[in-house]
PDB file of C-alpha atoms in Angstrom:
ATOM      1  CA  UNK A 290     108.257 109.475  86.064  1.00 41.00           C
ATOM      2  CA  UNK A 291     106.513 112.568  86.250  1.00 37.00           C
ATOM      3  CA  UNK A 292     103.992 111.342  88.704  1.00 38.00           C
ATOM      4  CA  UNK A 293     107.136 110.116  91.044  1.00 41.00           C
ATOM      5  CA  UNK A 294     108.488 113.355  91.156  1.00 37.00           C
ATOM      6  CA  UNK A 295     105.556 114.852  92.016  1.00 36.00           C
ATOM      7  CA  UNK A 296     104.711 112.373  94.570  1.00 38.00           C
ATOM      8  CA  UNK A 297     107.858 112.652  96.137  1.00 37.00           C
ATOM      9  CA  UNK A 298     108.171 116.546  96.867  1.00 38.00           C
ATOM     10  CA  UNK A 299     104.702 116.720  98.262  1.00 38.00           C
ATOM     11  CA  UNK A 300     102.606 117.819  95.198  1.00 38.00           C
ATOM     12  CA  UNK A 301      99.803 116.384  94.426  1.00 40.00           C
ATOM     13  CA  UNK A 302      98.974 115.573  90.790  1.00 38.00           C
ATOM     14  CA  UNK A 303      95.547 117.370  90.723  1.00 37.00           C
ATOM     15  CA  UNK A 304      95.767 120.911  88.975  1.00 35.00           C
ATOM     16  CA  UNK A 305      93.628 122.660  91.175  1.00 32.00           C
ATOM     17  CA  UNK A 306      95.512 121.948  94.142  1.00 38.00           C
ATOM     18  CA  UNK A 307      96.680 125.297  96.556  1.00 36.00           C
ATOM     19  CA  UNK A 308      99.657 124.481  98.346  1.00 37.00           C
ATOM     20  CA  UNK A 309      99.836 126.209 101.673  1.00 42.00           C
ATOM     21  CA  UNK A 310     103.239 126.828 102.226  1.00 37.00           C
ATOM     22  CA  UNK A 311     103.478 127.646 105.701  1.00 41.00           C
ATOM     23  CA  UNK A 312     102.026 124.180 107.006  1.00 43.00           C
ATOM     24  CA  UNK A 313     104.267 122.173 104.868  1.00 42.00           C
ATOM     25  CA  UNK A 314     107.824 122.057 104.317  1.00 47.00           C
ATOM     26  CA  UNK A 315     108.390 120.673 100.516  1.00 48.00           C
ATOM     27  CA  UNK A 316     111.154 118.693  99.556  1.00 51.00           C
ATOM     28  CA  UNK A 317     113.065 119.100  96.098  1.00 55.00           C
ATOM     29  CA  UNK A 318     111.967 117.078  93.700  1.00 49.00           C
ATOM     30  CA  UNK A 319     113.684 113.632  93.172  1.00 54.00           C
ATOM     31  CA  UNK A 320     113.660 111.534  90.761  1.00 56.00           C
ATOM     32  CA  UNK A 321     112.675 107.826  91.968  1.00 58.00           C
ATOM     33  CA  UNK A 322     115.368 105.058  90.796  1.00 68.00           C
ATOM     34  CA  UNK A 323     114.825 102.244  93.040  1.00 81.00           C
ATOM     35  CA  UNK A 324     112.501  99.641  91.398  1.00 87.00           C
ATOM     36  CA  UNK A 325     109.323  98.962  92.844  1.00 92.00           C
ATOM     37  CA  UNK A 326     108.930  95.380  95.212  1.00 94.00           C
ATOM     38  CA  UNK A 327     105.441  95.047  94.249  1.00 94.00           C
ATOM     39  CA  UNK A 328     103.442  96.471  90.882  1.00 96.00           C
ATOM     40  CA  UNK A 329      99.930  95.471  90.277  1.00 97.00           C
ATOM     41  CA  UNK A 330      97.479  96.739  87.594  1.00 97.00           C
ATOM     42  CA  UNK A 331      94.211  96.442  86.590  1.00 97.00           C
ATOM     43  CA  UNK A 332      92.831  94.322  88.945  1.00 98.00           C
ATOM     44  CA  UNK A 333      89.460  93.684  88.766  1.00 98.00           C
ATOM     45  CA  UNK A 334      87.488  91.161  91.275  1.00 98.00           C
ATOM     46  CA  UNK A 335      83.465  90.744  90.681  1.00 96.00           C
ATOM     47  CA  UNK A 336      81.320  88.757  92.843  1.00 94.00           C
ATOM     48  CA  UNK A 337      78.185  87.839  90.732  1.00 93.00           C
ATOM     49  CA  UNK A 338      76.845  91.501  89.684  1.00 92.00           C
ATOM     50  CA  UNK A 339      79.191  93.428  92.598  1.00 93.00           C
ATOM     51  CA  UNK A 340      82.241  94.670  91.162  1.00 94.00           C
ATOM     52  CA  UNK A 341      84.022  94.347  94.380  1.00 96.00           C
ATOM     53  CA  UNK A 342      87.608  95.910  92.718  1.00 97.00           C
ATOM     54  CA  UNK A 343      87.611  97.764  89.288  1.00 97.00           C
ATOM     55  CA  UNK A 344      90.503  98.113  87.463  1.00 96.00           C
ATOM     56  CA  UNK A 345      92.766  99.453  90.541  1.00 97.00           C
ATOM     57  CA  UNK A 346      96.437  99.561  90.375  1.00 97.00           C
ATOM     58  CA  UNK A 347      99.430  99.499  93.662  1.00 97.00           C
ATOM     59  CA  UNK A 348     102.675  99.937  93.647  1.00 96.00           C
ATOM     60  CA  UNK A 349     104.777  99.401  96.553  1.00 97.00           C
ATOM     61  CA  UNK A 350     108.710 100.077  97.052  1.00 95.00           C
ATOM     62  CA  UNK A 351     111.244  98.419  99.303  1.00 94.00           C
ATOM     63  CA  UNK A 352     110.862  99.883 102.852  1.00 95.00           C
ATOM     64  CA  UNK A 353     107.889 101.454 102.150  1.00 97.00           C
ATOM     65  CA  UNK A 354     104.282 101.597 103.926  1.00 97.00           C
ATOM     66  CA  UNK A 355     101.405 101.297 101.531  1.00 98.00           C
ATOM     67  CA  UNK A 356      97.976 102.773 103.653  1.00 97.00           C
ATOM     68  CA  UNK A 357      94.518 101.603 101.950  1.00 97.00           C
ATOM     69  CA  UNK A 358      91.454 103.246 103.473  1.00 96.00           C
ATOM     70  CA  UNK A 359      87.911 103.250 103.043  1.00 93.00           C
ATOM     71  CA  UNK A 360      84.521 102.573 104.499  1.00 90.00           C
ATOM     72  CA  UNK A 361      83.129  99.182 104.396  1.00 89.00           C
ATOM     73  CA  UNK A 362      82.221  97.510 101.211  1.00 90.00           C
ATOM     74  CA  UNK A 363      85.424  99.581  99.597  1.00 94.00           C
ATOM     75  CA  UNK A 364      86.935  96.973  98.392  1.00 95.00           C
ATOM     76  CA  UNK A 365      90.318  97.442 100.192  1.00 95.00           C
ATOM     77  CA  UNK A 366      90.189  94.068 101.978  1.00 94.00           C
ATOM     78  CA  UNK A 367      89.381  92.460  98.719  1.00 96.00           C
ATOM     79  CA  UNK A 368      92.802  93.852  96.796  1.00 97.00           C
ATOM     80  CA  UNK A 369      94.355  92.880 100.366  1.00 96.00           C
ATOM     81  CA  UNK A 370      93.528  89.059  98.989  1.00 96.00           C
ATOM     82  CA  UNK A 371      94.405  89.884  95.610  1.00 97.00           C
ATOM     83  CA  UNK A 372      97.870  90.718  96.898  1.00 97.00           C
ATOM     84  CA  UNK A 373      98.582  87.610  99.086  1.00 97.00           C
ATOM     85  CA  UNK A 374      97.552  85.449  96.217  1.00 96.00           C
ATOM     86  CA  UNK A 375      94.191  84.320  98.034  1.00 95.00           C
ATOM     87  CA  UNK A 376      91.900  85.011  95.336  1.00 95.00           C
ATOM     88  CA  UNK A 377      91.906  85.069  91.383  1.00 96.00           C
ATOM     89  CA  UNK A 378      91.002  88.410  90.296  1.00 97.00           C
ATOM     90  CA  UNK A 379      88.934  88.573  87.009  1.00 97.00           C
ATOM     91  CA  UNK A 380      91.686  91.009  85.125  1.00 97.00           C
ATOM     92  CA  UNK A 381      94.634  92.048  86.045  1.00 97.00           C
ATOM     93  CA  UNK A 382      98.572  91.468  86.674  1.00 96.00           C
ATOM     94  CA  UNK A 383     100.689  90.857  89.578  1.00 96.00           C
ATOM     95  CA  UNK A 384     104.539  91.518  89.436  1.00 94.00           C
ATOM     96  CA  UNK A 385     106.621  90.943  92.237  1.00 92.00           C
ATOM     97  CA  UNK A 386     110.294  91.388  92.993  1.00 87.00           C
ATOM     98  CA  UNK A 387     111.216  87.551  93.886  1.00 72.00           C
ATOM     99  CA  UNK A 388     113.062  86.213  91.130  1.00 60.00           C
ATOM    100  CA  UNK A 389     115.027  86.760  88.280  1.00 57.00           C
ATOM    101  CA  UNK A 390     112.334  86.902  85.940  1.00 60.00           C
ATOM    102  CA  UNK A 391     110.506  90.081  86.511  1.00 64.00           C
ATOM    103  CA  UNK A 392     108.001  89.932  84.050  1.00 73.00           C
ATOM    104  CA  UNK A 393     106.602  86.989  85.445  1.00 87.00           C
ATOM    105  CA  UNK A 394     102.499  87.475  86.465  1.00 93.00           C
ATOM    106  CA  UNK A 395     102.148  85.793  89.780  1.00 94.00           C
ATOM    107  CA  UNK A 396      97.957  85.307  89.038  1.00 96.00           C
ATOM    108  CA  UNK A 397      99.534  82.861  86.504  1.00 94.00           C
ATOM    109  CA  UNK A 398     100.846  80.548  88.457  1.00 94.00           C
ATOM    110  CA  UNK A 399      99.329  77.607  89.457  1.00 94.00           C
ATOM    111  CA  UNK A 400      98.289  76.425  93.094  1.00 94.00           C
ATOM    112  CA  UNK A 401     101.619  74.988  94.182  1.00 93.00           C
ATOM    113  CA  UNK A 402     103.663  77.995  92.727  1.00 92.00           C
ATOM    114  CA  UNK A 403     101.368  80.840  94.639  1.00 94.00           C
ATOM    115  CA  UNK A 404     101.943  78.815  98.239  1.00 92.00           C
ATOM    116  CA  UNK A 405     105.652  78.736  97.574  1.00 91.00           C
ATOM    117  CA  UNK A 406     105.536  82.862  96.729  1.00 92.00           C
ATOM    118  CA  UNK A 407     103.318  83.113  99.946  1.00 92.00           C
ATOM    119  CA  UNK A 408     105.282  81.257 102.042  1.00 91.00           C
ATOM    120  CA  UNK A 409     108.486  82.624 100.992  1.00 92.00           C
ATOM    121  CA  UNK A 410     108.019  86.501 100.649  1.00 94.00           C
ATOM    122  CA  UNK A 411     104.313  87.559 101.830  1.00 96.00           C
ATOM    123  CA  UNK A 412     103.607  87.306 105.518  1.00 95.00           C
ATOM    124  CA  UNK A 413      99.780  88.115 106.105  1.00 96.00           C
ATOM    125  CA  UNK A 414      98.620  89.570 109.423  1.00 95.00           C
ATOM    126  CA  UNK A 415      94.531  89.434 109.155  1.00 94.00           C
ATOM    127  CA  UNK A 416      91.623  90.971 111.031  1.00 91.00           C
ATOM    128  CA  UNK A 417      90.462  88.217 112.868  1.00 92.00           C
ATOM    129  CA  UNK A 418      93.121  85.853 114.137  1.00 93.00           C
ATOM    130  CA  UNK A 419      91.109  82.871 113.323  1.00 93.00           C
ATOM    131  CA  UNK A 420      91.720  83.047 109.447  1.00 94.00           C
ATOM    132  CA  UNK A 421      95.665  82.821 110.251  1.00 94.00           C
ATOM    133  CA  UNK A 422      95.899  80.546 113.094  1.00 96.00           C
ATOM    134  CA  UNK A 423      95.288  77.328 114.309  1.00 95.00           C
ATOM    135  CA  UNK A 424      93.719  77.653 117.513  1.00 95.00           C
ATOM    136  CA  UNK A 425      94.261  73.753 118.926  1.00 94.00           C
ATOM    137  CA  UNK A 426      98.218  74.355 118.577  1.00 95.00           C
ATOM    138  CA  UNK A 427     100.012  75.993 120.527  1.00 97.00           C
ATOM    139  CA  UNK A 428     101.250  79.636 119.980  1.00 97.00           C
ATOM    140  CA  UNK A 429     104.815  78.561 119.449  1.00 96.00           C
ATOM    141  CA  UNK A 430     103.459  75.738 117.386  1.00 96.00           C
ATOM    142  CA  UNK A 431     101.528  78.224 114.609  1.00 96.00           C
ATOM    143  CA  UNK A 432     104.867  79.884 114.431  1.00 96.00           C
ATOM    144  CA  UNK A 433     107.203  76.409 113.732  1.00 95.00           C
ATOM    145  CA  UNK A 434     104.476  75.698 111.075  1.00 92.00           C
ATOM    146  CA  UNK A 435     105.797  78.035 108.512  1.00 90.00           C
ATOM    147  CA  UNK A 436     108.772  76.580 109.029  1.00 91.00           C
ATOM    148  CA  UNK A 437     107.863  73.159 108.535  1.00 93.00           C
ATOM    149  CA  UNK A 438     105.928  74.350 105.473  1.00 88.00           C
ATOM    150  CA  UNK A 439     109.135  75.521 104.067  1.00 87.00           C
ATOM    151  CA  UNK A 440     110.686  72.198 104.780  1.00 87.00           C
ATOM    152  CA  UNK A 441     112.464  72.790 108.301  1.00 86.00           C
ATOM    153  CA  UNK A 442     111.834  69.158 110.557  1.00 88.00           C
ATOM    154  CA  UNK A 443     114.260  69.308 113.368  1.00 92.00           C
ATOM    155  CA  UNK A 444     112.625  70.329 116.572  1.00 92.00           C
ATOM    156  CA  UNK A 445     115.522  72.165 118.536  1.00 94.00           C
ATOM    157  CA  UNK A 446     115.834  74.666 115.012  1.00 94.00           C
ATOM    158  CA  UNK A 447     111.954  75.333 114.656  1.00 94.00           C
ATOM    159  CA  UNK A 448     111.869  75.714 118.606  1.00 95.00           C
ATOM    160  CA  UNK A 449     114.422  78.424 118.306  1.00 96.00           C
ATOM    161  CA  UNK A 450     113.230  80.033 115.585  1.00 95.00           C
ATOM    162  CA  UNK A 451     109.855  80.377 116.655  1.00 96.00           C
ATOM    163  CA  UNK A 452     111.097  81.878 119.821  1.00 96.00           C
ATOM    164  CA  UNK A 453     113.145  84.283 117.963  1.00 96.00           C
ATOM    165  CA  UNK A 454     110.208  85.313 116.064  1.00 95.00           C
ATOM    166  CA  UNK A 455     107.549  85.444 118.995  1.00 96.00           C
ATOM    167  CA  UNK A 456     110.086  87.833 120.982  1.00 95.00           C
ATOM    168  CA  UNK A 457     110.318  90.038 117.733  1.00 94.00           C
ATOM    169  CA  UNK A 458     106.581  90.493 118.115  1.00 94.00           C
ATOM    170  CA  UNK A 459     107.119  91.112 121.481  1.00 93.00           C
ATOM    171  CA  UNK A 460     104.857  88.063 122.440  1.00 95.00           C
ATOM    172  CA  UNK A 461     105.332  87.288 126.380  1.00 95.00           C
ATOM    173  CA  UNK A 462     107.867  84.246 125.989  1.00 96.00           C
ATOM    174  CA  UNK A 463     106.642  82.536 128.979  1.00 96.00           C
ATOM    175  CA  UNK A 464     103.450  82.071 127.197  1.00 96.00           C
ATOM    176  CA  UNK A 465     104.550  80.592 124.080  1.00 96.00           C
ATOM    177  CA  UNK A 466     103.135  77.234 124.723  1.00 96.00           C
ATOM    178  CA  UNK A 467      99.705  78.143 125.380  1.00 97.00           C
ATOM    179  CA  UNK A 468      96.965  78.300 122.779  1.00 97.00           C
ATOM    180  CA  UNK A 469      95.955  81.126 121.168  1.00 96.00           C
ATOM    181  CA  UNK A 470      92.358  80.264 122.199  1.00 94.00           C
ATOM    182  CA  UNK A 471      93.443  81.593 125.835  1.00 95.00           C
ATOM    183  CA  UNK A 472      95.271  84.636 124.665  1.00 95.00           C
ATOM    184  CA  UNK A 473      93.732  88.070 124.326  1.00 93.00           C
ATOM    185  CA  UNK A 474      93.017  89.676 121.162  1.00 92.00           C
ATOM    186  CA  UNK A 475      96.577  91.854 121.562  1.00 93.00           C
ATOM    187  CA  UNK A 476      98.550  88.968 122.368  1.00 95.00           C
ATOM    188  CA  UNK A 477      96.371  86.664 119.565  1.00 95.00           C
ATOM    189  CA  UNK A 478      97.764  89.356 116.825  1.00 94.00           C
ATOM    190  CA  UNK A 479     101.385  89.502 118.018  1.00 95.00           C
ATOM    191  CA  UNK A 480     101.298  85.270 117.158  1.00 96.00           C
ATOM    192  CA  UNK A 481      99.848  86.168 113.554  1.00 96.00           C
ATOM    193  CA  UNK A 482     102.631  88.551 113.313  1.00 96.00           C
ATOM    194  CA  UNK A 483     105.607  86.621 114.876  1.00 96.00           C
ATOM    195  CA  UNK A 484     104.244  84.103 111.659  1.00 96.00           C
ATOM    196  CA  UNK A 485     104.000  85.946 109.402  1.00 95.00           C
ATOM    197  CA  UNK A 486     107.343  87.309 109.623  1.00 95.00           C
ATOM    198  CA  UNK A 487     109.140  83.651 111.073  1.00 94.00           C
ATOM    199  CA  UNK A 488     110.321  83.218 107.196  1.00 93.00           C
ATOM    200  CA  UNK A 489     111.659  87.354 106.809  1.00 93.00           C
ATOM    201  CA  UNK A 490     109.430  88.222 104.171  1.00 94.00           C
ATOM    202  CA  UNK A 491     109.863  90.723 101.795  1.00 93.00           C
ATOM    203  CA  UNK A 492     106.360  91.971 102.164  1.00 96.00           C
ATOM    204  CA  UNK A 493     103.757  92.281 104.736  1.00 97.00           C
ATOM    205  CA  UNK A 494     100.136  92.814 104.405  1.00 97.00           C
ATOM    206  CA  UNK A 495      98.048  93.547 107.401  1.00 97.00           C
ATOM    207  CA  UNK A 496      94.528  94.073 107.303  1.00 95.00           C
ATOM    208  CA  UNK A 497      92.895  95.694 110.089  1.00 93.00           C
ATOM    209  CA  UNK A 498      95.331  94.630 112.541  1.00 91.00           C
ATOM    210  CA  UNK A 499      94.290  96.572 115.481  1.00 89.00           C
ATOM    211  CA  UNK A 500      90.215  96.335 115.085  1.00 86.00           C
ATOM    212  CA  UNK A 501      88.460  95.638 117.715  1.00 81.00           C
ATOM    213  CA  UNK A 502      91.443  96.124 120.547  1.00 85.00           C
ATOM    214  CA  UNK A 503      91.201  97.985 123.338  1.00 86.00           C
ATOM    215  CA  UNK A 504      93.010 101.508 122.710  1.00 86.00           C
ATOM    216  CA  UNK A 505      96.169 100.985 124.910  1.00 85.00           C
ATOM    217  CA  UNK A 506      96.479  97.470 123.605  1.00 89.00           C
ATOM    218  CA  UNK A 507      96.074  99.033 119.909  1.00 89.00           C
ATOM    219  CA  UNK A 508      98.886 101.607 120.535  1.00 91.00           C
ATOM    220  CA  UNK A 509     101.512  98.644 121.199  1.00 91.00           C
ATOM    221  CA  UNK A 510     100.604  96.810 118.163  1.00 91.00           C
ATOM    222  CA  UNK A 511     101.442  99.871 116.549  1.00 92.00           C
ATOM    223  CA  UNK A 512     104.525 100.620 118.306  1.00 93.00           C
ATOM    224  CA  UNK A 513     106.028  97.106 117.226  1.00 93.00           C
ATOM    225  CA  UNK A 514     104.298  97.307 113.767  1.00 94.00           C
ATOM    226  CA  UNK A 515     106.674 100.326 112.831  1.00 93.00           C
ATOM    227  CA  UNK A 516     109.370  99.206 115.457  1.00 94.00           C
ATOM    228  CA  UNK A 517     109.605  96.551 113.221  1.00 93.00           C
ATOM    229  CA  UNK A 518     109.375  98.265 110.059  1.00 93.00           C
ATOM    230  CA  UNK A 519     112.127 100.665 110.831  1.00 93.00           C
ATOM    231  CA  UNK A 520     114.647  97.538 111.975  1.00 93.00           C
ATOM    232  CA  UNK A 521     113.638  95.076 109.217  1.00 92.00           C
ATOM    233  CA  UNK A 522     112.773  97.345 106.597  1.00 93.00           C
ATOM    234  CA  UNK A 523     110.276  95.161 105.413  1.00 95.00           C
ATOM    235  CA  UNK A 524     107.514  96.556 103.146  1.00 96.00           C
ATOM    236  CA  UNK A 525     103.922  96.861 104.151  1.00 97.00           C
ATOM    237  CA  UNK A 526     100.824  97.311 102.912  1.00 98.00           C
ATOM    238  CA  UNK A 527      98.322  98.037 105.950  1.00 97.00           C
ATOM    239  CA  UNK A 528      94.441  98.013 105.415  1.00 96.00           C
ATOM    240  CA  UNK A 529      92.451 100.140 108.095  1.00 93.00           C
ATOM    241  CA  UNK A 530      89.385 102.416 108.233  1.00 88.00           C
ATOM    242  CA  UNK A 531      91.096 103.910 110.814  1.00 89.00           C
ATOM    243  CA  UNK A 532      93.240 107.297 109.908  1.00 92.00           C
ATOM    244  CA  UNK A 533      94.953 107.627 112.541  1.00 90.00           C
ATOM    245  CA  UNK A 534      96.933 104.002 112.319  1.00 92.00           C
ATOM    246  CA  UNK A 535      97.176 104.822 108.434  1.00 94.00           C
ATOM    247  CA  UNK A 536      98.788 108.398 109.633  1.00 93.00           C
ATOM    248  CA  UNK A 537     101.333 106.836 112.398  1.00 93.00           C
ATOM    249  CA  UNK A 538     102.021 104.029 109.773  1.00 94.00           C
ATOM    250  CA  UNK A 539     102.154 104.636 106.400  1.00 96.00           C
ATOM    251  CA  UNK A 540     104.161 106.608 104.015  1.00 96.00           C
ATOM    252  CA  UNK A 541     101.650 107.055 101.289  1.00 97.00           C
ATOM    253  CA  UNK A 542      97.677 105.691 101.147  1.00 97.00           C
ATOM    254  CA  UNK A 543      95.376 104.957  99.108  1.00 97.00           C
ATOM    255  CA  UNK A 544      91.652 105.705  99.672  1.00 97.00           C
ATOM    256  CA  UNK A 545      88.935 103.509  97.618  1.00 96.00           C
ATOM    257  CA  UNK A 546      85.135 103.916  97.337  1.00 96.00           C
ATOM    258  CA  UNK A 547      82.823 101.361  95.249  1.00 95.00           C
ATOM    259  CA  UNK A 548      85.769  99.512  94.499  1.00 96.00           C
ATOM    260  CA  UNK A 549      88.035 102.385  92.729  1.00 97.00           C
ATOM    261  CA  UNK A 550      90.831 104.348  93.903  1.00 97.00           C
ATOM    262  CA  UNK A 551      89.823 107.854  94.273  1.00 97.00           C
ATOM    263  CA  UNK A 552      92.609 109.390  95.572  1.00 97.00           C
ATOM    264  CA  UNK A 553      96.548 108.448  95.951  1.00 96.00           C
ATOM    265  CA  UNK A 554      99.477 109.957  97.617  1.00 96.00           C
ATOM    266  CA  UNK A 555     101.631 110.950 100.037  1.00 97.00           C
ATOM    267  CA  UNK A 556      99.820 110.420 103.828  1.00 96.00           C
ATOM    268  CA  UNK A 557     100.324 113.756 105.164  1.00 95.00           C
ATOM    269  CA  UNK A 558      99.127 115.145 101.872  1.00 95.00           C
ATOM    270  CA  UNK A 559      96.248 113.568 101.655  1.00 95.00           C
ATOM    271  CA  UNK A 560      94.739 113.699 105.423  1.00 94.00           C
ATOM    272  CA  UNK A 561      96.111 117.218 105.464  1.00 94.00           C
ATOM    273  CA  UNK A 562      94.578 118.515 102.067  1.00 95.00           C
ATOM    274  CA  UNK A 563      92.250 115.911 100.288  1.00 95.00           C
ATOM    275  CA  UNK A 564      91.100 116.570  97.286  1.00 95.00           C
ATOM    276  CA  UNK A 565      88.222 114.202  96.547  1.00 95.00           C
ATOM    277  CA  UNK A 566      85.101 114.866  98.047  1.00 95.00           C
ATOM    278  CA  UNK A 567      84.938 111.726  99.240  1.00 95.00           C
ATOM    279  CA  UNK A 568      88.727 111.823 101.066  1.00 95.00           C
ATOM    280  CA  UNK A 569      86.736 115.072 102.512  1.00 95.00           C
ATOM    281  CA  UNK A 570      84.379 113.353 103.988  1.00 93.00           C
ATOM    282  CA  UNK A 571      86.500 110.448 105.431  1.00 91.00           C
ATOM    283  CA  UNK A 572      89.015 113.276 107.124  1.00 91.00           C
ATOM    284  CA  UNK A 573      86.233 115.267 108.589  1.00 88.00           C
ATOM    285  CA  UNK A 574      84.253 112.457 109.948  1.00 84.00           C
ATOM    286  CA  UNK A 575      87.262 111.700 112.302  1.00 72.00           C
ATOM    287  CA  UNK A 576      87.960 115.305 113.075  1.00 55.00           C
TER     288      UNK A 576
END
């Protein structure tokens, strides 16, 4: 409770921290009530001798924007997997607000289970469109087949609803037919998101979403990335190396090195006043 207080007004939990007072406004401190949407600890993911995550823990709220950062080889991308019930991790547990049963550990489910809690609350948005689309159907087709997956067959209603959902990602609707082999990288992304959010998840991981896009194509991503956020409310957890998409997006963020989490907290706080050397480094290396 202690550490949700302190997160909240703007204080970070180190005790050698200086606030400066005339850069930031603090808030009083609150005491958080809501329950948390997602709550993993402890996970742990080795790949033969490479600890890729060691023993790292998330915690994400309704409405909120989770920001993981790091170099390459962090280990963010991994937990992103972890999360969308892609891997097994090696220790750890997974609780998730989608049933009555709250103490339920999603990594214990079986195969069947895990698709039905992916295809019914996580919507996954990932760095190269290829892993989350088909590219020989059509991009209104990749769209319907969520739908189908969750056991919609009539044409006219999966037509619709894929249209509904492409226009939400502010996809160009007179394209919605072609494949997403002809589209550009931009457009490619908005069909991965209009997907991933066809079924209204509760959660929405994205990782990398806007590598490797031209800048003014990047910036309208983001605009209907928190567009979208701010109407649906939906929760996100957004992997970048990027700062400044983590700083327009996210509410607090996470930075990992070697696999750990080595610092944790609000985003302005962090970017603004880091206090691992290694947060240091990150900031000034994009200053």
């Amino acid at each position: 409770m202690t550490k949700n207080v302190a997160l909240l007004n703007g204080v970070n939990t180190h005790p050698f921290q200086s606030l400066d007072l005339h850069h930031r406004h603090l808030l009083p401190a609150q005491i958080v009530t809501t329950k948390p949407l997602l709550q993993a600890t402890g996970l742990v993911k080795k790949y033969g001798v490479i600890h890729a995550v060691s023993n790292v823990d998330v915690l994400v709220y309704p409405g909120e924007v989770l920001g993981i950062v790091g170099e390459s080889g962090s280990g963010k991308s991994t937990v992103l997997r972890l999360l969308h019930l892609e891997d097994q991790p090696d220790a750890g547990k997974f609780y998730f607000d989608v049933s009555n049963d709250q103490s339920l550990n999603l990594f214990e489910l079986d195969r069947a289970a895990k698709r039905l809690v992916r295809v019914f609350n996580i919507g996954m948005v990932y760095q190269h469109p290829h892993l989350g689309l088909r590219m020989k159907n059509t991009s209104s087709g990749n769209v319907a087949e969520r739908l189908i997956v969750a056991g919609n067959r009539n044409y006219a209603e999966l037509r619709l609803a894929a249209r509904k959902s492409l226009q939400v990602s502010e996809f160009p609707l007179a394209r919605m037919d072609d494949l997403p082999s002809r589209l550009s990288g931009g457009m490619q992304q908005r069909v991965q998101l209009a997907k991933a959010i066809a079924l209204k998840p509760k959660l929405l991981l994205l990782d990398e979403p806007t590598t490797g896009l031209d800048v003014s194509v990047q910036a309208l991503v983001l605009d209907t990335l928190k567009r979208l956020q701010r109407e649906s409310g939906v929760s996100m957890v957004i992997v970048s190396h990027d700062l400044g998409v983590i700083k327009m997006l996210a509410d607090r963020v996470m930075v990992m090195r070697n696999g750990r989490v080595v610092e944790c907290g609000l985003t302005d706080q962090v970017l603004e006043d880091p206090q691992d050397a290694y947060t240091q480094q990150l900031v000034h290396a994009k200053l």
